mmCIF file of the C-alpha atoms, coordinates in Angstrom:
data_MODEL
# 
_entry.id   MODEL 
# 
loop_
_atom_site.group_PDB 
_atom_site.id 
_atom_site.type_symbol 
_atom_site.label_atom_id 
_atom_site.label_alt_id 
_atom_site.label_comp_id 
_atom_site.label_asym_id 
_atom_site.label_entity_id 
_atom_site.label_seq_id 
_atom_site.pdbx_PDB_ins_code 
_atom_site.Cartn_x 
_atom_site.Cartn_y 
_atom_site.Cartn_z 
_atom_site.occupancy 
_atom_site.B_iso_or_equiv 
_atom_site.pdbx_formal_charge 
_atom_site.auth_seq_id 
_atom_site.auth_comp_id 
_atom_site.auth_asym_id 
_atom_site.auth_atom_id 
_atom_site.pdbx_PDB_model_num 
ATOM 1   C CA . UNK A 1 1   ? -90.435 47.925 -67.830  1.00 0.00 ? 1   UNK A CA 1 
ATOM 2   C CA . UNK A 1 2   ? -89.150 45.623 -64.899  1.00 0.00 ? 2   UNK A CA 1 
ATOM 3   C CA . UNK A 1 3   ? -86.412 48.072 -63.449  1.00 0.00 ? 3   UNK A CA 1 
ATOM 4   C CA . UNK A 1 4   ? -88.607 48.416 -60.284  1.00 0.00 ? 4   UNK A CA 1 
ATOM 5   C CA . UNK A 1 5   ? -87.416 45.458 -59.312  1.00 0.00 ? 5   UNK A CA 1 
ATOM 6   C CA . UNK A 1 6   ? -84.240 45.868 -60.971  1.00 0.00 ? 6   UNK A CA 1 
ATOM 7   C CA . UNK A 1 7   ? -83.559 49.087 -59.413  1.00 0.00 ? 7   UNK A CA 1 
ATOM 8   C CA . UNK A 1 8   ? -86.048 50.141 -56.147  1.00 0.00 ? 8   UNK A CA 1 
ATOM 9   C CA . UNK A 1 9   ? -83.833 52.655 -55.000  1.00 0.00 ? 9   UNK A CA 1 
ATOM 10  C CA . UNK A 1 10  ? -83.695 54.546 -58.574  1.00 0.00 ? 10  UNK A CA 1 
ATOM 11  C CA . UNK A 1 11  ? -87.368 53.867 -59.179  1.00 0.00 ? 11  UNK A CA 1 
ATOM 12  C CA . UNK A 1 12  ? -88.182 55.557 -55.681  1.00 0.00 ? 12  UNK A CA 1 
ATOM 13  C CA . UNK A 1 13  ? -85.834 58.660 -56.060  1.00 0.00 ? 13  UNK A CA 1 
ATOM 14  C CA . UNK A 1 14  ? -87.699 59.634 -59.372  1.00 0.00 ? 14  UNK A CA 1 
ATOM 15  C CA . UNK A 1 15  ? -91.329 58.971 -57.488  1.00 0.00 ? 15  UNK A CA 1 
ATOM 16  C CA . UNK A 1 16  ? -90.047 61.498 -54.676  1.00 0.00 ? 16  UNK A CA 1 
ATOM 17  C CA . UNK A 1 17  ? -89.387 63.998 -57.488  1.00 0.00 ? 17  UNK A CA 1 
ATOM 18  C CA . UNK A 1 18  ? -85.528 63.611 -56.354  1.00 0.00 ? 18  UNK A CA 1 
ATOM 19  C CA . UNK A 1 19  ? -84.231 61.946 -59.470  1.00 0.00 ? 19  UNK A CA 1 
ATOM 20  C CA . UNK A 1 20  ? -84.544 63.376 -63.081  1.00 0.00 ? 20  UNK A CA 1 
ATOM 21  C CA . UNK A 1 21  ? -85.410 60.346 -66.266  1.00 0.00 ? 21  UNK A CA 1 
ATOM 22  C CA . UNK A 1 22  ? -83.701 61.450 -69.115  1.00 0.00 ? 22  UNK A CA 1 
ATOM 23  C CA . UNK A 1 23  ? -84.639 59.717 -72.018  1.00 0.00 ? 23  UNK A CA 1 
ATOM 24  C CA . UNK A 1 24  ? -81.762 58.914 -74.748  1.00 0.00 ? 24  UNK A CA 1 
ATOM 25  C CA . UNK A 1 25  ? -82.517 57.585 -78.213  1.00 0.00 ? 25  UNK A CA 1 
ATOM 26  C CA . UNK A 1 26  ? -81.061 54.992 -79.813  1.00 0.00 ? 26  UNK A CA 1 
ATOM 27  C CA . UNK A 1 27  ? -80.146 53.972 -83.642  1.00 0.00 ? 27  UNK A CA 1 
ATOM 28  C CA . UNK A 1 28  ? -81.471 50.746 -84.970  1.00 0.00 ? 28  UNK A CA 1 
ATOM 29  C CA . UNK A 1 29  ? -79.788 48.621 -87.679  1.00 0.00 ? 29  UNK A CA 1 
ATOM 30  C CA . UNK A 1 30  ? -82.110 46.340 -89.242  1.00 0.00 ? 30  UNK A CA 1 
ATOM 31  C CA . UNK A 1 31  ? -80.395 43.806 -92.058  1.00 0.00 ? 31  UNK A CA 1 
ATOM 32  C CA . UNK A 1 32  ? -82.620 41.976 -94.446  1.00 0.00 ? 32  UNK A CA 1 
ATOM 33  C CA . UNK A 1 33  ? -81.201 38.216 -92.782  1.00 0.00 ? 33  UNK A CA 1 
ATOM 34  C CA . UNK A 1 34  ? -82.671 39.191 -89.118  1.00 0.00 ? 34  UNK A CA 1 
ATOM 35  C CA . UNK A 1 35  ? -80.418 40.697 -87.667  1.00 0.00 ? 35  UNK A CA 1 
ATOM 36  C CA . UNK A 1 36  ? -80.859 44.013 -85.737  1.00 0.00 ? 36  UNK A CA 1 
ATOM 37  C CA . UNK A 1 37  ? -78.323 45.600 -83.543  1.00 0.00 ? 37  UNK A CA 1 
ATOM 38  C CA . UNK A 1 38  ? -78.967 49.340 -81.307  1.00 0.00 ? 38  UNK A CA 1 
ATOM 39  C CA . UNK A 1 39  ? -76.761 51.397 -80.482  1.00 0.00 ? 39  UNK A CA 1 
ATOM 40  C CA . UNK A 1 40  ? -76.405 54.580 -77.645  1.00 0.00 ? 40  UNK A CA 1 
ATOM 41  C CA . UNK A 1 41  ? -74.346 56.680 -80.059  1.00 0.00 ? 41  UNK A CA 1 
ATOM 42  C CA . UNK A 1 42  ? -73.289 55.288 -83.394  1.00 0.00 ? 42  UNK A CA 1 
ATOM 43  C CA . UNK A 1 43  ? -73.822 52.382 -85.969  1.00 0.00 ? 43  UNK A CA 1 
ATOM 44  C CA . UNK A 1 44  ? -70.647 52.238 -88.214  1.00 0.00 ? 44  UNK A CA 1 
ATOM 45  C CA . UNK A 1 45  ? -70.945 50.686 -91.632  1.00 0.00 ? 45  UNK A CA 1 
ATOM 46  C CA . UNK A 1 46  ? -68.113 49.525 -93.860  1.00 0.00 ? 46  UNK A CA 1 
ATOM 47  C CA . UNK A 1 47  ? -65.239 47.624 -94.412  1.00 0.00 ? 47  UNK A CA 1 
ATOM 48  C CA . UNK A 1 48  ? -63.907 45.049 -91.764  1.00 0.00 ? 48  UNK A CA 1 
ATOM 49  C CA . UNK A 1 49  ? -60.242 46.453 -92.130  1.00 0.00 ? 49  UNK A CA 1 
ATOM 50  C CA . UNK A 1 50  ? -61.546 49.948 -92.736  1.00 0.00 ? 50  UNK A CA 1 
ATOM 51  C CA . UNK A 1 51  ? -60.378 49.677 -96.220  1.00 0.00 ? 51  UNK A CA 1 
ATOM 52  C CA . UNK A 1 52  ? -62.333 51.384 -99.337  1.00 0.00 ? 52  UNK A CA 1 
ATOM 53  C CA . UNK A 1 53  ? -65.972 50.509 -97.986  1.00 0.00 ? 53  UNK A CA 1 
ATOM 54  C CA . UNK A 1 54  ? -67.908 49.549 -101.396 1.00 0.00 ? 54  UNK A CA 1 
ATOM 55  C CA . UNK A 1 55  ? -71.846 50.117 -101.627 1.00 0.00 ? 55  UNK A CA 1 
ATOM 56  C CA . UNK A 1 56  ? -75.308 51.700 -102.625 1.00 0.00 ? 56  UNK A CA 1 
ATOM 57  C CA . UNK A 1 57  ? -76.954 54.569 -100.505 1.00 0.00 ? 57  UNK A CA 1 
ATOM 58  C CA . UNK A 1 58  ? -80.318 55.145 -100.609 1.00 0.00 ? 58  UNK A CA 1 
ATOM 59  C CA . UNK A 1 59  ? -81.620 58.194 -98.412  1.00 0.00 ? 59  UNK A CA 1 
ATOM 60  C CA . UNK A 1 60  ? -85.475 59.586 -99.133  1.00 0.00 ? 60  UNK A CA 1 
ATOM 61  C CA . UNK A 1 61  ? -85.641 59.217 -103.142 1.00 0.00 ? 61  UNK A CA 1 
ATOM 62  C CA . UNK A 1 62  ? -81.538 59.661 -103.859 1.00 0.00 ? 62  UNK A CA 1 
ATOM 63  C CA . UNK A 1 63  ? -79.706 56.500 -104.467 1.00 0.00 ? 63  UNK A CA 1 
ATOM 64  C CA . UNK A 1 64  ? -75.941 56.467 -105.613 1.00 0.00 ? 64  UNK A CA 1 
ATOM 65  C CA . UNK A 1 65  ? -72.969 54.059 -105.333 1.00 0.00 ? 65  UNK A CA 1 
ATOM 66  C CA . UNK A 1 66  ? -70.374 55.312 -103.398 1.00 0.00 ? 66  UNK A CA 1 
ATOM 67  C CA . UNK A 1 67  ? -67.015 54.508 -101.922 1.00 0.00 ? 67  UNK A CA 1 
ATOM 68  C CA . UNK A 1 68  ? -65.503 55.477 -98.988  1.00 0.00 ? 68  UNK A CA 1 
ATOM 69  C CA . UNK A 1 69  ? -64.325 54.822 -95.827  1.00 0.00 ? 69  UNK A CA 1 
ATOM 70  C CA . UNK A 1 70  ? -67.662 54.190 -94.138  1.00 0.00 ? 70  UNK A CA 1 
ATOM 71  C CA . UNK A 1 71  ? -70.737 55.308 -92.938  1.00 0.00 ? 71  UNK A CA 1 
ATOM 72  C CA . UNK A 1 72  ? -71.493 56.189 -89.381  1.00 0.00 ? 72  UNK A CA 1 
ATOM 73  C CA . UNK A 1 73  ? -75.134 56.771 -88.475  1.00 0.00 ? 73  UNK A CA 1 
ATOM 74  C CA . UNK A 1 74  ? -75.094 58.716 -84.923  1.00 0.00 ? 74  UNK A CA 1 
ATOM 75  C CA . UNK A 1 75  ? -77.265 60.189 -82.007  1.00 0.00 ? 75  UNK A CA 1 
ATOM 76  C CA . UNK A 1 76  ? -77.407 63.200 -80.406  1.00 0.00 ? 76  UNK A CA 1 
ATOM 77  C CA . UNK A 1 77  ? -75.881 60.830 -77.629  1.00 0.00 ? 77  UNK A CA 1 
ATOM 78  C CA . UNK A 1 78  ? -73.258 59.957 -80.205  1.00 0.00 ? 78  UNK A CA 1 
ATOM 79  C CA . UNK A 1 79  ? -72.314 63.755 -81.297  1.00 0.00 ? 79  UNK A CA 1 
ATOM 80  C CA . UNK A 1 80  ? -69.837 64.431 -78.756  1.00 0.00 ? 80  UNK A CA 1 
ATOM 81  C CA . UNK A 1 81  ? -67.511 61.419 -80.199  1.00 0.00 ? 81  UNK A CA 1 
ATOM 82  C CA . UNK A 1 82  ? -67.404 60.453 -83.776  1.00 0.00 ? 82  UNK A CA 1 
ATOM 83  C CA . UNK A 1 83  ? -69.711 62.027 -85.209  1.00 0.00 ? 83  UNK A CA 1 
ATOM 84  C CA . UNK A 1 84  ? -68.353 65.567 -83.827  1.00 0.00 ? 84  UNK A CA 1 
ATOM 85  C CA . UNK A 1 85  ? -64.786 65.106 -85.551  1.00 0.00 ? 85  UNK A CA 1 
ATOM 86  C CA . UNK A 1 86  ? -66.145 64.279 -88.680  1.00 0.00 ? 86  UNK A CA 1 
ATOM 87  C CA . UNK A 1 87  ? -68.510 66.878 -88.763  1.00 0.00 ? 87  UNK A CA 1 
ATOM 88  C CA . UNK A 1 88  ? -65.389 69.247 -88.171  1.00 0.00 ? 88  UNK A CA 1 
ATOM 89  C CA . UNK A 1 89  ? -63.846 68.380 -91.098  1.00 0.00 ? 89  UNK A CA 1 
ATOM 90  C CA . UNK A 1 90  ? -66.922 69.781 -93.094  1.00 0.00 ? 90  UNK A CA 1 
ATOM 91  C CA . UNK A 1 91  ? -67.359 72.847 -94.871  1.00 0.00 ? 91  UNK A CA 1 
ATOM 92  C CA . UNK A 1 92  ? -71.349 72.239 -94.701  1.00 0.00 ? 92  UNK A CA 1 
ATOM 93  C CA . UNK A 1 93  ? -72.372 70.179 -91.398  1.00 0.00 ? 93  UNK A CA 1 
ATOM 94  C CA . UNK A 1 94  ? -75.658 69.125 -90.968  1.00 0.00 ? 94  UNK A CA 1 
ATOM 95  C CA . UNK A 1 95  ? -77.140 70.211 -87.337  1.00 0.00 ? 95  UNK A CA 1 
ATOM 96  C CA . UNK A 1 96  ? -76.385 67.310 -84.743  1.00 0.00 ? 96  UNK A CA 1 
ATOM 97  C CA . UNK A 1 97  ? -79.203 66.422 -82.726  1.00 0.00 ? 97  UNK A CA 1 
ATOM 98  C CA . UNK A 1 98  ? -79.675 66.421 -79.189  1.00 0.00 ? 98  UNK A CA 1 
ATOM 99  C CA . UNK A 1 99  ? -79.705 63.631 -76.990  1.00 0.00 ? 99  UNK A CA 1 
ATOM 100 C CA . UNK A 1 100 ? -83.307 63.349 -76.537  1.00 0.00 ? 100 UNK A CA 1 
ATOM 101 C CA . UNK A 1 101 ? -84.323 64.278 -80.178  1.00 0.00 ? 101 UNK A CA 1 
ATOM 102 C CA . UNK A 1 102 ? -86.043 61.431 -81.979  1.00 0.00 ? 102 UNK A CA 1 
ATOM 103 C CA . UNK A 1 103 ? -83.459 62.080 -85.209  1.00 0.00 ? 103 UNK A CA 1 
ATOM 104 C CA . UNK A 1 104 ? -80.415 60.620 -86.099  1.00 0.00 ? 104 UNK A CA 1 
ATOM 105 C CA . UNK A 1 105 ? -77.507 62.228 -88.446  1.00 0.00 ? 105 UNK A CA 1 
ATOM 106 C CA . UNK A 1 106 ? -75.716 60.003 -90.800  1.00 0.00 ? 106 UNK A CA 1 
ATOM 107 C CA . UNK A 1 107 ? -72.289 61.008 -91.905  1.00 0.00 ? 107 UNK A CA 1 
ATOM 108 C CA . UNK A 1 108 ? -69.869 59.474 -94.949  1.00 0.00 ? 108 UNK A CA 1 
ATOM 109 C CA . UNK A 1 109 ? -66.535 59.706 -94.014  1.00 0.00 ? 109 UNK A CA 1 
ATOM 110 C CA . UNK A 1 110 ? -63.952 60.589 -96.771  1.00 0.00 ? 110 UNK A CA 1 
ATOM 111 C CA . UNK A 1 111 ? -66.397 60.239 -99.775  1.00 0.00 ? 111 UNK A CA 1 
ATOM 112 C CA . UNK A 1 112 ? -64.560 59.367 -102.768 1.00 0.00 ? 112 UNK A CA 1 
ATOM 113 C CA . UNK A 1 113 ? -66.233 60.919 -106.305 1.00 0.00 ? 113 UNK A CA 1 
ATOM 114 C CA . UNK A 1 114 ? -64.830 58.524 -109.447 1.00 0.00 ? 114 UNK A CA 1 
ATOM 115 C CA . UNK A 1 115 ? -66.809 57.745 -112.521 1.00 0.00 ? 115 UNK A CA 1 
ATOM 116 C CA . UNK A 1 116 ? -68.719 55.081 -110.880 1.00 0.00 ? 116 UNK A CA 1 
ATOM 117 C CA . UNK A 1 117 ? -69.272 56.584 -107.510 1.00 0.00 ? 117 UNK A CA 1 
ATOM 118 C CA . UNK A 1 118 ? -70.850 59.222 -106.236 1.00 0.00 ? 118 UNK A CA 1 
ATOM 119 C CA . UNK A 1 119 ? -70.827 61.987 -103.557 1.00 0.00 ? 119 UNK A CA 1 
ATOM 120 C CA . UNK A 1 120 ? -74.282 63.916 -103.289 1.00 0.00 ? 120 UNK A CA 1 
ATOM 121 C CA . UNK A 1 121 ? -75.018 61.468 -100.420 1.00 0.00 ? 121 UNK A CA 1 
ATOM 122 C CA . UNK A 1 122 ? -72.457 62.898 -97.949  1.00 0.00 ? 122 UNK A CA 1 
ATOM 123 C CA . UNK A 1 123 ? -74.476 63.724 -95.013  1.00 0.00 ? 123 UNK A CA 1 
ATOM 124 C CA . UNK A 1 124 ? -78.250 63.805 -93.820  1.00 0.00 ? 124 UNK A CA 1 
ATOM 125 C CA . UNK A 1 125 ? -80.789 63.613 -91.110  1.00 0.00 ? 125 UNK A CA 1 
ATOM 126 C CA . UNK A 1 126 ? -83.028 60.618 -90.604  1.00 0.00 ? 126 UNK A CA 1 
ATOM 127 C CA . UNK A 1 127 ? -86.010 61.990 -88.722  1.00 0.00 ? 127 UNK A CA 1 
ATOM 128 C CA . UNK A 1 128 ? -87.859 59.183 -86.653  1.00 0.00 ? 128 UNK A CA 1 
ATOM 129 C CA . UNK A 1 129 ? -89.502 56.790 -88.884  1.00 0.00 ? 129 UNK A CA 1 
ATOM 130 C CA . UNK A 1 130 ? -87.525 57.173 -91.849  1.00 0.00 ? 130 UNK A CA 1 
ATOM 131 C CA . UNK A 1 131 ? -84.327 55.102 -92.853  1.00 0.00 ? 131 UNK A CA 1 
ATOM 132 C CA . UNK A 1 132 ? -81.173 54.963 -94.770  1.00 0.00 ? 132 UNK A CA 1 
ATOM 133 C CA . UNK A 1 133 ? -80.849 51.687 -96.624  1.00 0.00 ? 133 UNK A CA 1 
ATOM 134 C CA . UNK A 1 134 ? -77.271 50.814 -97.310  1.00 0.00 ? 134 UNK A CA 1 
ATOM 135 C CA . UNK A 1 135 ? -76.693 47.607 -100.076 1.00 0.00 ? 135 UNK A CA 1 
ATOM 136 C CA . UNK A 1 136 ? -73.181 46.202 -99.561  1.00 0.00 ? 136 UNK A CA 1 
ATOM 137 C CA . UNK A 1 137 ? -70.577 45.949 -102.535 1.00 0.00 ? 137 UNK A CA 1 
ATOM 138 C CA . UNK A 1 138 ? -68.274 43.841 -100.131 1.00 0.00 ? 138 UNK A CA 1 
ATOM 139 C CA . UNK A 1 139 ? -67.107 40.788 -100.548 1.00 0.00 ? 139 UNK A CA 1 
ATOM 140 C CA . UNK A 1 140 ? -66.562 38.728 -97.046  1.00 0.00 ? 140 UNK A CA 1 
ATOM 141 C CA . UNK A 1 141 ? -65.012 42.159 -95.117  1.00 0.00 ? 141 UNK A CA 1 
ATOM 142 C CA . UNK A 1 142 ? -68.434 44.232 -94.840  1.00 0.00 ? 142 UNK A CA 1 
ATOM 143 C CA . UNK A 1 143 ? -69.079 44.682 -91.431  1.00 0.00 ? 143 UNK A CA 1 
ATOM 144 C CA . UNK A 1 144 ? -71.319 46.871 -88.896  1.00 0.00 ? 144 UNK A CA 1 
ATOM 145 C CA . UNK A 1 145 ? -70.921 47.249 -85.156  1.00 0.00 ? 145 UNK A CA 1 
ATOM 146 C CA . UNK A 1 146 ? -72.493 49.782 -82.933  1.00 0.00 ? 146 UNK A CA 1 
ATOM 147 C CA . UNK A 1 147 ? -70.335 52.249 -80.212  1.00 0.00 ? 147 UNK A CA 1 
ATOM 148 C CA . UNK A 1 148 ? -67.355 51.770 -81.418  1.00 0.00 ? 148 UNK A CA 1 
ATOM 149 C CA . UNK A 1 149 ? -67.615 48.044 -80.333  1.00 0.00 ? 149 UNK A CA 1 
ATOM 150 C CA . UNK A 1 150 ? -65.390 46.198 -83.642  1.00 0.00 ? 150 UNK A CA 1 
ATOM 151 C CA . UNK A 1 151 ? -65.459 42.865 -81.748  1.00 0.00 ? 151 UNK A CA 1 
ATOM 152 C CA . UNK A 1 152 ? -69.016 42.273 -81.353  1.00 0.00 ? 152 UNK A CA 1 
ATOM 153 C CA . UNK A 1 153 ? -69.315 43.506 -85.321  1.00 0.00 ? 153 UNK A CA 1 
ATOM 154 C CA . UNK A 1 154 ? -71.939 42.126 -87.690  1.00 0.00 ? 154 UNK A CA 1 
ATOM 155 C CA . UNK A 1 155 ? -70.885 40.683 -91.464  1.00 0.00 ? 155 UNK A CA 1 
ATOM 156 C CA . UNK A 1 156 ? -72.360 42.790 -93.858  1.00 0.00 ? 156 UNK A CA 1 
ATOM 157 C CA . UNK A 1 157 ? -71.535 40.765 -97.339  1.00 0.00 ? 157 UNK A CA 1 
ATOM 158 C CA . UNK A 1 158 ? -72.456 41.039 -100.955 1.00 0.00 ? 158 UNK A CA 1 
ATOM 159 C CA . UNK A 1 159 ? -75.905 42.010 -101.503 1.00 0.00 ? 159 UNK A CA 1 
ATOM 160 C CA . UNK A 1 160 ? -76.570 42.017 -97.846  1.00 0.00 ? 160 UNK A CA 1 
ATOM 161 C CA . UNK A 1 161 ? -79.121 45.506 -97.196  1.00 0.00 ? 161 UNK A CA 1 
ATOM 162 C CA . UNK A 1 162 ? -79.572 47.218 -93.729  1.00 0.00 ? 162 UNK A CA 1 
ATOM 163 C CA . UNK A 1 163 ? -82.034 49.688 -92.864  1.00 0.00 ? 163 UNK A CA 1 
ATOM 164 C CA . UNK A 1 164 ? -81.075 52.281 -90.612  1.00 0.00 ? 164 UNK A CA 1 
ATOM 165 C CA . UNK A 1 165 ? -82.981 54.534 -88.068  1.00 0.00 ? 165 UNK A CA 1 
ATOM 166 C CA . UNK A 1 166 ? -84.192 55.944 -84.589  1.00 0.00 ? 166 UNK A CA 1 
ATOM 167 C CA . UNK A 1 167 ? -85.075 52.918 -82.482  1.00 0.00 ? 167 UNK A CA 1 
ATOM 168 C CA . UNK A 1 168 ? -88.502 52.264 -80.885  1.00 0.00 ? 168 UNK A CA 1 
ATOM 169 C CA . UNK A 1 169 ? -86.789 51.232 -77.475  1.00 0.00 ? 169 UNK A CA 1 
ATOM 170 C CA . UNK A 1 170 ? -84.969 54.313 -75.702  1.00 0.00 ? 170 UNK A CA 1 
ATOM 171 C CA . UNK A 1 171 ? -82.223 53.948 -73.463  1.00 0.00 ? 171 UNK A CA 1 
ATOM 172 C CA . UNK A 1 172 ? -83.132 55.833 -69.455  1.00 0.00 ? 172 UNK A CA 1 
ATOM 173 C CA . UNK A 1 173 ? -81.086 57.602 -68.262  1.00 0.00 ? 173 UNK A CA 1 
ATOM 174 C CA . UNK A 1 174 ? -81.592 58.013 -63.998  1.00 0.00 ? 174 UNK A CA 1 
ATOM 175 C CA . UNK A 1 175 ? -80.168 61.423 -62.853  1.00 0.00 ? 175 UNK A CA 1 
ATOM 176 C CA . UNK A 1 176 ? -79.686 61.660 -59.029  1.00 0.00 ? 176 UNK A CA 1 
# 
């Protein structure tokens, strides 16, 4: 991994059995240019300007268009922050993972139902190897960025898809 010589004094407190690894997982966000960009607790995905986020959701066999005011895709890392206050608001949560759990939770927030949009995709779990595919419906202002981060944000324009789920790489965690 290269944090021996990064860190000696870490690496020898967990060979002495006097340090705990804990190991955290990440969420991955994989768009069709390239681009990837991991995260330690959420991925949001929406509008620049957090405006009426335009675009189609595709989870397991479901796919629906849907507006709203994004999507955040979280960890079990994540579910203290974000994730937790949205889940409040919900009648129905889905379980939140745990830290270590190789799953991720994705969450719409404020789902809006018209005759061209739908809301059946509200909430989910994306169990290690699977994905949520979002296709943007945004003009210039799509955007993603990862822990609440807006300034190192990606552009997520028309057409543009992204493929989201639990990261190979995990993030350790060295507890004294």
């Amino acid at each position: 991994d290269g944090c021996e010589a990064e860190y000696p004094e870490a690496t020898a407190a967990v060979a002495r059995g006097r340090a705990k690894v804990e190991e955290r997982t990440m969420v991955e966000a994989r768009l069709d240019d390239g681009q990837r960009l991991l995260a330690l607790n959420e991925v949001f995905v929406g509008h620049r300007t957090h405006q009426s986020a335009r675009y189609r959701i595709t989870h397991g066999a479901t796919e629906e268009a849907h507006s709203s005011s994004g999507v955040i895709v979280a960890t079990g890392t994540g579910a203290t922050g974000w994730a937790r206050s949205i889940t409040r608001q919900r009648a129905a949560p889905p379980a939140l993972p745990s830290p270590e759990a190789r799953a991720l939770v994705f969450l719409v927030r404020e789902p809006f139902p018209s005759v061209a949009t739908g809301t059946s995709l509200e909430a989910g779990t994306i169990a290690e190897g699977g994905t949520l595919s979002l296709r943007s419906e945004m003009d210039d202002a799509g955007s993603l960025f990862g822990d609440g981060i807006e300034d190192d944000r990606i552009p997520f324009g028309w057409g543009q898809r992204v493929e989201l789920g639990v990261a190979p790489e995990r993030l350790r965690l060295v507890r004294a």
